[in-house]
Structure formats: C-alpha cells, structure tokens
PDB file of C-alpha atoms in Angstrom:
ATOM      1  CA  UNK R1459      -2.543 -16.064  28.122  1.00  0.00           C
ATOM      2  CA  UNK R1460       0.030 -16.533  25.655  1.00  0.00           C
ATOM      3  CA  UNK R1461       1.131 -19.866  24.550  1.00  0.00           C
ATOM      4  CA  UNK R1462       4.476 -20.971  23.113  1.00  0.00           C
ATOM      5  CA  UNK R1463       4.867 -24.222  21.547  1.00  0.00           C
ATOM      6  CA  UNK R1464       8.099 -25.998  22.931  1.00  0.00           C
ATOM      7  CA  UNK R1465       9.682 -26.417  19.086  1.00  0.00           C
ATOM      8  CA  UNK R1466       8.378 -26.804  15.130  1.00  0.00           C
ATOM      9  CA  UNK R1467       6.602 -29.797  14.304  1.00  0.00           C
ATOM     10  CA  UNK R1468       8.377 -32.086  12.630  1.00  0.00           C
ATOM     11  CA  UNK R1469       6.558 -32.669   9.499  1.00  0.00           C
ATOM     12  CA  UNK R1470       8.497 -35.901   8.165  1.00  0.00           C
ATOM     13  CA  UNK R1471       9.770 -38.823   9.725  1.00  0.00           C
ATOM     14  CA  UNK R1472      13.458 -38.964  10.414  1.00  0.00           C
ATOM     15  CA  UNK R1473      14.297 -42.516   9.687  1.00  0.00           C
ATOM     16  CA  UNK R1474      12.141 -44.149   7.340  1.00  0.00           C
ATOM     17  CA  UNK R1475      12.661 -47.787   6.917  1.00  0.00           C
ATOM     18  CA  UNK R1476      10.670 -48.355   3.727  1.00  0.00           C
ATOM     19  CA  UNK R1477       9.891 -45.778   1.014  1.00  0.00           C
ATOM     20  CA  UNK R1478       7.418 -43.818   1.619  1.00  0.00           C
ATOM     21  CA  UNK R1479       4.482 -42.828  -0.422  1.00  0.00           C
ATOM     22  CA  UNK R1480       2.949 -39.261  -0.828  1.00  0.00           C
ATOM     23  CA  UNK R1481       0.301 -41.047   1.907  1.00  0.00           C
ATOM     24  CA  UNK R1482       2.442 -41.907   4.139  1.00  0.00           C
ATOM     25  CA  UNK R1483       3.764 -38.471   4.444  1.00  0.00           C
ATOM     26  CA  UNK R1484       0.364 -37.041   4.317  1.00  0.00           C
ATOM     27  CA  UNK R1485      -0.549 -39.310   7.911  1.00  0.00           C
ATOM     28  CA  UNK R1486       2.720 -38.325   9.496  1.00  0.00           C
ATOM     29  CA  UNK R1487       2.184 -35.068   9.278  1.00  0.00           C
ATOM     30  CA  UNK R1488      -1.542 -35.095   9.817  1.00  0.00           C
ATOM     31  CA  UNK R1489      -0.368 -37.388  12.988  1.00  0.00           C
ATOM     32  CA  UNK R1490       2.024 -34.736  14.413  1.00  0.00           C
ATOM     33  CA  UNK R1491      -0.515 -32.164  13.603  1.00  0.00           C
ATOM     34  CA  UNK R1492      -3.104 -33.497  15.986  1.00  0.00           C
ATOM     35  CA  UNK R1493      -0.644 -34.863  18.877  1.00  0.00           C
ATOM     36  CA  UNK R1494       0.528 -31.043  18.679  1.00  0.00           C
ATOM     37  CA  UNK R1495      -3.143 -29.386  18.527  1.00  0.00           C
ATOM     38  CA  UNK R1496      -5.065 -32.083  20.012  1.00  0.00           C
ATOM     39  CA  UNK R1497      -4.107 -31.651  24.163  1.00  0.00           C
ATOM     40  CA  UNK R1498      -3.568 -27.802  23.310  1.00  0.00           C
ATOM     41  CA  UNK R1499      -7.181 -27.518  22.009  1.00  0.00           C
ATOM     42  CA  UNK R1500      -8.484 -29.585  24.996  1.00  0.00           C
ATOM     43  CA  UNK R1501      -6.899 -26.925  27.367  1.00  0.00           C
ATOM     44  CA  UNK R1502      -8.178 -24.038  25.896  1.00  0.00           C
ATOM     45  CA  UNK R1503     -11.482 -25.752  25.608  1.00  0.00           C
ATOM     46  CA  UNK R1504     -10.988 -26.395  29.783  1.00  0.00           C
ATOM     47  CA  UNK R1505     -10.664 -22.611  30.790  1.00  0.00           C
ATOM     48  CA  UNK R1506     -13.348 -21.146  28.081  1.00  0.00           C
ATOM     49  CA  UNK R1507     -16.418 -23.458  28.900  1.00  0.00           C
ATOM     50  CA  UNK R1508     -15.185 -24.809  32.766  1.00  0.00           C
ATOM     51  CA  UNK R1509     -13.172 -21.772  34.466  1.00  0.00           C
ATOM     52  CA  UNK R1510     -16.166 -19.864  35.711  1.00  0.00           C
ATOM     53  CA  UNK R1511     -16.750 -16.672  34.339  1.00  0.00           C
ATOM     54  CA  UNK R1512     -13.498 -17.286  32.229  1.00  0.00           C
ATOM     55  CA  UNK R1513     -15.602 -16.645  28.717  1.00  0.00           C
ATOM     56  CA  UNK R1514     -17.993 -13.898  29.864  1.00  0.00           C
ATOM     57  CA  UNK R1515     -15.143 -12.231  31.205  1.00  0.00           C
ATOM     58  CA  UNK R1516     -12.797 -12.764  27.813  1.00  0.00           C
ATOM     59  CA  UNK R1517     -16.428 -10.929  25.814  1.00  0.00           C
ATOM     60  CA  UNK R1518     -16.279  -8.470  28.148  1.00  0.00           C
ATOM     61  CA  UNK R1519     -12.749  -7.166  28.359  1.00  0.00           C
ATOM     62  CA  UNK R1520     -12.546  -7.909  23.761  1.00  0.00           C
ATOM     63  CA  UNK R1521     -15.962  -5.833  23.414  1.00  0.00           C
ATOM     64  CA  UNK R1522     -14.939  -2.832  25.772  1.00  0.00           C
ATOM     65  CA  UNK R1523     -11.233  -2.493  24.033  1.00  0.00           C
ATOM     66  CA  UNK R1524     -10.408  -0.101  21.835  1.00  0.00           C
ATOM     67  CA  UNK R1525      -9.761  -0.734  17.992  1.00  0.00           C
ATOM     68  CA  UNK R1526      -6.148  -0.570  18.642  1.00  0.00           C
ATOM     69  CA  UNK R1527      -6.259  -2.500  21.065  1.00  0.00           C
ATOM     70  CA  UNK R1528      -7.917  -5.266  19.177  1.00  0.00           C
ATOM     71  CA  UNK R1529      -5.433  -4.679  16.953  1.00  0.00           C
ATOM     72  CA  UNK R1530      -2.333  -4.974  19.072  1.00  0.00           C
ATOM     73  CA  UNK R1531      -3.771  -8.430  20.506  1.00  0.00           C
ATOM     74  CA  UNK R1532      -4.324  -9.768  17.325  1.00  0.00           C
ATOM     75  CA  UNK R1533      -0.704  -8.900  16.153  1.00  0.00           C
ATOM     76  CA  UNK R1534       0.535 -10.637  19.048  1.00  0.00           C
ATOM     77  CA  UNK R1535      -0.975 -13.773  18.635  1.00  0.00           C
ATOM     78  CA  UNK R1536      -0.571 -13.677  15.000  1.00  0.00           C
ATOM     79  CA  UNK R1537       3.419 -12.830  15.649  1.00  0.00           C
ATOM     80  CA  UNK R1538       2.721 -15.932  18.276  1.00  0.00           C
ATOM     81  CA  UNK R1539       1.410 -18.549  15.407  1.00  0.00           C
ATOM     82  CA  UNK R1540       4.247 -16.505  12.668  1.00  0.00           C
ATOM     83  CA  UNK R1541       7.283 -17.904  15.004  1.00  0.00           C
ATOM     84  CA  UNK R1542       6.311 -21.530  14.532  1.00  0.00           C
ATOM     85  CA  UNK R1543       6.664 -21.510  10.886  1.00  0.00           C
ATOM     86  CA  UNK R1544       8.530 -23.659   9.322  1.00  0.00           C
ATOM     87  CA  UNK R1545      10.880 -23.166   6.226  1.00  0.00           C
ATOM     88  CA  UNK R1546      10.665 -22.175   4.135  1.00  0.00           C
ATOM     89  CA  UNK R1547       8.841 -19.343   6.140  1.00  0.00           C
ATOM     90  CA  UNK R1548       7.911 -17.160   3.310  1.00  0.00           C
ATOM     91  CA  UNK R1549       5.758 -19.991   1.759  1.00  0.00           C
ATOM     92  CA  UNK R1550       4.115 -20.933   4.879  1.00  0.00           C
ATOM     93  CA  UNK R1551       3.403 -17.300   5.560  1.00  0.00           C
ATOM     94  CA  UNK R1552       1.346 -16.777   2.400  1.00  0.00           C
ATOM     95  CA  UNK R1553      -0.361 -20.153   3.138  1.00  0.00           C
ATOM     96  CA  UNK R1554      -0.741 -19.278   6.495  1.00  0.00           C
ATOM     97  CA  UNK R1555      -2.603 -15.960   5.023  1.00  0.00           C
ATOM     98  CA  UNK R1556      -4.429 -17.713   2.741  1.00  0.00           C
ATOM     99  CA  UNK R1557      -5.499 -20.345   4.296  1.00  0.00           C
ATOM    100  CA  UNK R1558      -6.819 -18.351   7.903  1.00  0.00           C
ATOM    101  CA  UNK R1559      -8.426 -15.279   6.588  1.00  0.00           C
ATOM    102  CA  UNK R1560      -9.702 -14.849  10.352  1.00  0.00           C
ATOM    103  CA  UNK R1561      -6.021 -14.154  11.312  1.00  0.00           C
ATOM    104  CA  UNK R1562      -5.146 -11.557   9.115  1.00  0.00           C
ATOM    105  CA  UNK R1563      -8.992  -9.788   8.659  1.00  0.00           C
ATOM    106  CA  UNK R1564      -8.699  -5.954   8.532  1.00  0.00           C
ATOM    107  CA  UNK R1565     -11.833  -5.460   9.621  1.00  0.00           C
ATOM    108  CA  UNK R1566     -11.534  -7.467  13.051  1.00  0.00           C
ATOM    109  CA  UNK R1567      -9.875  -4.851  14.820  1.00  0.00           C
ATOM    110  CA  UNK R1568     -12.348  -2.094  13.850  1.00  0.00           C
ATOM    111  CA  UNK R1569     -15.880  -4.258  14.112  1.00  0.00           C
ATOM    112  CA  UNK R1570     -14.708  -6.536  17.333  1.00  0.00           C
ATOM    113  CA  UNK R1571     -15.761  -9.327  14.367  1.00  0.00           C
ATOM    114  CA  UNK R1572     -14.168 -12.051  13.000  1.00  0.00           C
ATOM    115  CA  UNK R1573     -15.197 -12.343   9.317  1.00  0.00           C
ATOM    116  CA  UNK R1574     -18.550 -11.436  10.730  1.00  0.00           C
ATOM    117  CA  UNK R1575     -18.620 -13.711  13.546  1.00  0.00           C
ATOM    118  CA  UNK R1576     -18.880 -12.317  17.180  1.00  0.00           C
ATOM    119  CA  UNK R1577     -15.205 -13.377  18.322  1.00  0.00           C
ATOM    120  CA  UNK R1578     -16.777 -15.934  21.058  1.00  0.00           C
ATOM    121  CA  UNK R1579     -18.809 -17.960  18.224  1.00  0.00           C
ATOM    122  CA  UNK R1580     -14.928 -17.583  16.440  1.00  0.00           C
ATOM    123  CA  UNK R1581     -13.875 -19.417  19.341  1.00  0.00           C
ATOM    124  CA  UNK R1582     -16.365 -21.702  20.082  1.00  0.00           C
ATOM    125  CA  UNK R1583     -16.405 -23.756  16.388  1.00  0.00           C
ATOM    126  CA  UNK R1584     -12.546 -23.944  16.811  1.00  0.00           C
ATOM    127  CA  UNK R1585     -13.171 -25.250  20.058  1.00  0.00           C
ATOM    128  CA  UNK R1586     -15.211 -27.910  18.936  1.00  0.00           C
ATOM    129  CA  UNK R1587     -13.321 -28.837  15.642  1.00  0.00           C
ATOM    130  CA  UNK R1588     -15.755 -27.183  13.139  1.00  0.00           C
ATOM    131  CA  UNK R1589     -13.226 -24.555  11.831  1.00  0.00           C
ATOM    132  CA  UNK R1590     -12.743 -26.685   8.416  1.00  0.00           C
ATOM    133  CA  UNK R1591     -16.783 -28.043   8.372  1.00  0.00           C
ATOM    134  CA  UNK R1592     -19.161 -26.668   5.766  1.00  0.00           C
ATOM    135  CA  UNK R1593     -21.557 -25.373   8.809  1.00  0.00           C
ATOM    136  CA  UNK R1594     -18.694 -22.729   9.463  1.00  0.00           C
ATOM    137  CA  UNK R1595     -20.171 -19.345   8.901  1.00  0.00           C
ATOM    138  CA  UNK R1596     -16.939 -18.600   7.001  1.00  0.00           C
ATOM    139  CA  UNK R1597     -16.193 -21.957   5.133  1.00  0.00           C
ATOM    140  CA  UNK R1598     -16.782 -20.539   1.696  1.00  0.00           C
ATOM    141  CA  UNK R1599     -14.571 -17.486   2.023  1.00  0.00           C
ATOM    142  CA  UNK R1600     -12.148 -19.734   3.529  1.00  0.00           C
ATOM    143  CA  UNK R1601     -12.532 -22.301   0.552  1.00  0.00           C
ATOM    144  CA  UNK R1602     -12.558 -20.242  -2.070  1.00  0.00           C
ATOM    145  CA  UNK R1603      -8.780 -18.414  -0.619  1.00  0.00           C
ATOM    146  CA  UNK R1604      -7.477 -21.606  -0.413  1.00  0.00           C
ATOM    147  CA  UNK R1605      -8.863 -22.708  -3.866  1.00  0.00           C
ATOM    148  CA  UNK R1606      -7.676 -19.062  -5.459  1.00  0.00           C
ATOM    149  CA  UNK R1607      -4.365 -19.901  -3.959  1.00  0.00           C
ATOM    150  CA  UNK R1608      -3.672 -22.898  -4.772  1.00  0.00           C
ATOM    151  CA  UNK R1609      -4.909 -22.884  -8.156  1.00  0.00           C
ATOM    152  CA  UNK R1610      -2.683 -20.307  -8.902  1.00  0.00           C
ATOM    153  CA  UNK R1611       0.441 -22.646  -8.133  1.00  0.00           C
ATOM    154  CA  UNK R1612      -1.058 -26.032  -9.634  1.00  0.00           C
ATOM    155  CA  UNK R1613      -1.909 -27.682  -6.128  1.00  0.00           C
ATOM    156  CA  UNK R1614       2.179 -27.800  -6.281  1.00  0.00           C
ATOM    157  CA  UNK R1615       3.149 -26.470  -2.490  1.00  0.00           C
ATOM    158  CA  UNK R1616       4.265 -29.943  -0.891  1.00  0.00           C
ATOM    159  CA  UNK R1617       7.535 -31.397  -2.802  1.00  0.00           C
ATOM    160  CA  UNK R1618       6.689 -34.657  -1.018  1.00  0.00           C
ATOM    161  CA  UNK R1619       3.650 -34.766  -2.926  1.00  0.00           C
ATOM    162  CA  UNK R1620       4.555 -34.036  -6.023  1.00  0.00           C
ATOM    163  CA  UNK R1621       4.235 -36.348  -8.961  1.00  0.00           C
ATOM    164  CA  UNK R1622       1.348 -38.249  -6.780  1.00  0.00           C
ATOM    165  CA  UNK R1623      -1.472 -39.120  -9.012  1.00  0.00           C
ATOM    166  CA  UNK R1624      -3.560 -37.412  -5.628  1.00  0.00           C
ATOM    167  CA  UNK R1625      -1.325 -34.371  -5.385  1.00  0.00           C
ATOM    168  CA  UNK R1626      -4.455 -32.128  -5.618  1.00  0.00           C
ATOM    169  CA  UNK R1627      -6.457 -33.921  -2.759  1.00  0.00           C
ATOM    170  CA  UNK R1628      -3.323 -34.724  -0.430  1.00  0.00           C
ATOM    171  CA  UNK R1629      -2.332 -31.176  -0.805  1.00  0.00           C
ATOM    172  CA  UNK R1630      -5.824 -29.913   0.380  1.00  0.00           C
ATOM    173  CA  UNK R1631      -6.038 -32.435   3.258  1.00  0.00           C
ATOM    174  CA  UNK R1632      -2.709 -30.876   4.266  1.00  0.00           C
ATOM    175  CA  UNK R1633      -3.803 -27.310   4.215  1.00  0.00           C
ATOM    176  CA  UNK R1634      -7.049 -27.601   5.782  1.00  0.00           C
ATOM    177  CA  UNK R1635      -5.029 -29.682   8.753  1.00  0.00           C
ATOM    178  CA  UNK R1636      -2.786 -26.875   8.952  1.00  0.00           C
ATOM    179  CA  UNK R1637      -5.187 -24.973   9.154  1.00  0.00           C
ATOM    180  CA  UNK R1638      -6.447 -25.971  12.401  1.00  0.00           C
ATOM    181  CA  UNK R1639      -2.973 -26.021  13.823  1.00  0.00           C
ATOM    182  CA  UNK R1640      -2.920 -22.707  12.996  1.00  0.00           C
ATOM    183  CA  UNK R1641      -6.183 -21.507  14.170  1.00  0.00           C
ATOM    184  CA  UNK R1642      -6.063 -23.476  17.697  1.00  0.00           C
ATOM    185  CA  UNK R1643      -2.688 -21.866  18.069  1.00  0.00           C
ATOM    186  CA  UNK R1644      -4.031 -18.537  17.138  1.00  0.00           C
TER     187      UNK R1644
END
C-alpha cells in the first residue's frame, strides 16, 4: 500500500525566540524527522511481522514478478519519497541519490536484490532502525556515497550550518537522519 505523507516537514522552526545555533537547528530537524518517521515506521513494522502471512505473502508476490515489474514498483515508491522533497528539490534529489543507493540500484529490478540483500532482510534492518548502523550489509557503500558526495561540496549542503566550527559532523548527522526518513518512506 502506498503511503502519502499529509505535507513537507518543516525543517526549521517558525518563530524562534532566541538565536539559534547550528545545534539547535540540527535537533529541530532531527525532532521533526522522527515525529514524522517514528509512528510511520511502527505501522509498517505492525503489518510486516503481526498481519499474518502479510511478509511471506509480500516475498512471494516480489520474487514471482517480473523484472519490469520490479521495476515499475520501485519507480512508484521512489516517485512516492521524490514528491516530499523539499526545495530546493534538485539538491535534495542528488542527496536523496546519494545518500539511499538502495532506492535508485539498477540492479534491483533485474536480481529481485537490494544491493545484494534479499528485499525482506532490506526491510527488516529498516524496520528495526539499523539502516544507518555499521552491521548493515550495505553501510560501507552507503558511507563511502555519502562521503564521495559530500566531499566533493566541502560538507557545505545545509546554509544553517555553515560557518559552524561542526559543519562537517552536523551535516552528516543530518544526512544519515534523512536518510532514514527517506528509506522508511520508501
């Protein structure tokens, strides 16, 4: 089933009443991240492991489709998780890209794989949080886009963190919490 999120995230506060730091942007956002993901994770989580048959069936129907069919499912949830961008959307769709290599994967459609990972193991470590953790069979392809990336553009993606003494470490929190957005909306 096909979710739609009811608007954007806002990702700063509207009316601050003290200045606020590069941190204090960082936790908003990290907050609205997690009020957004956090009950939409949980519900997912509900039908895979406690609607019977829900997941066996799900293996079943993804392992007897066609390639193109793969493919057609994946561009609708990616088109899904594409119209919740916010602006500027160009930026966020390279990040996006970059930073979820299991959204965009060529070979998915052909293999029935996600960067090598049956798609129910895929589903199960976002499930249970451990998209980002160093246990994920994909973590180091995922770090090193995200490094390659951001590298590339000095760590400088977030004007609100710019000219932080932590830009580099704020800006990766960021990403990898967008991240999961991403992927549990995926």
């Amino acid at each position: 089933a096909e979710h739609k999120p009811s608007a954007r995230i806002r990702t700063t506060p509207t009316t601050p009443t003290h200045t606020l730091t590069a941190m204090d942007v960082l936790q908003y956002q990290v907050s609205a991240f997690r009020q957004y993901y956090t009950p939409m994770r949980a519900k997912i989580k509900q039908m895979w492991v406690d609607m019977e048959n829900f997941r066996d069936n799900y293996m079943t129907l993804w392992d007897s489709w066609e390639p193109q069919q793969r493919s057609s499912f994946l561009a609708g949830a990616l088109k899904v998780v594409e119209g919740n961008l916010n602006e500027p959307r160009a930026k966020f769709q390279t990040l996006l890209r970059v930073s979820c290599p299991e959204v965009v994967d060529e070979e998915t459609a052909e293999s029935g794989r996600i960067l090598g990972m049956k798609m129910d193991r895929f589903i199960d470590c976002v499930l249970a949080g451990r998209e980002n953790a160093a246990a994920y069979p994909a973590h180091k392809r995922v770090e090193e886009s995200i490094d390659r990336f951001l590298s590339s553009v000095d760590y400088s993606i977030f004007d609100q963190f710019k000219n932080s003494k932590d830009e580099r470490r704020l800006t990766l929190q960021l990403v990898f919490e967008q991240r999961t957005l991403w992927l549990v909306n995926f």
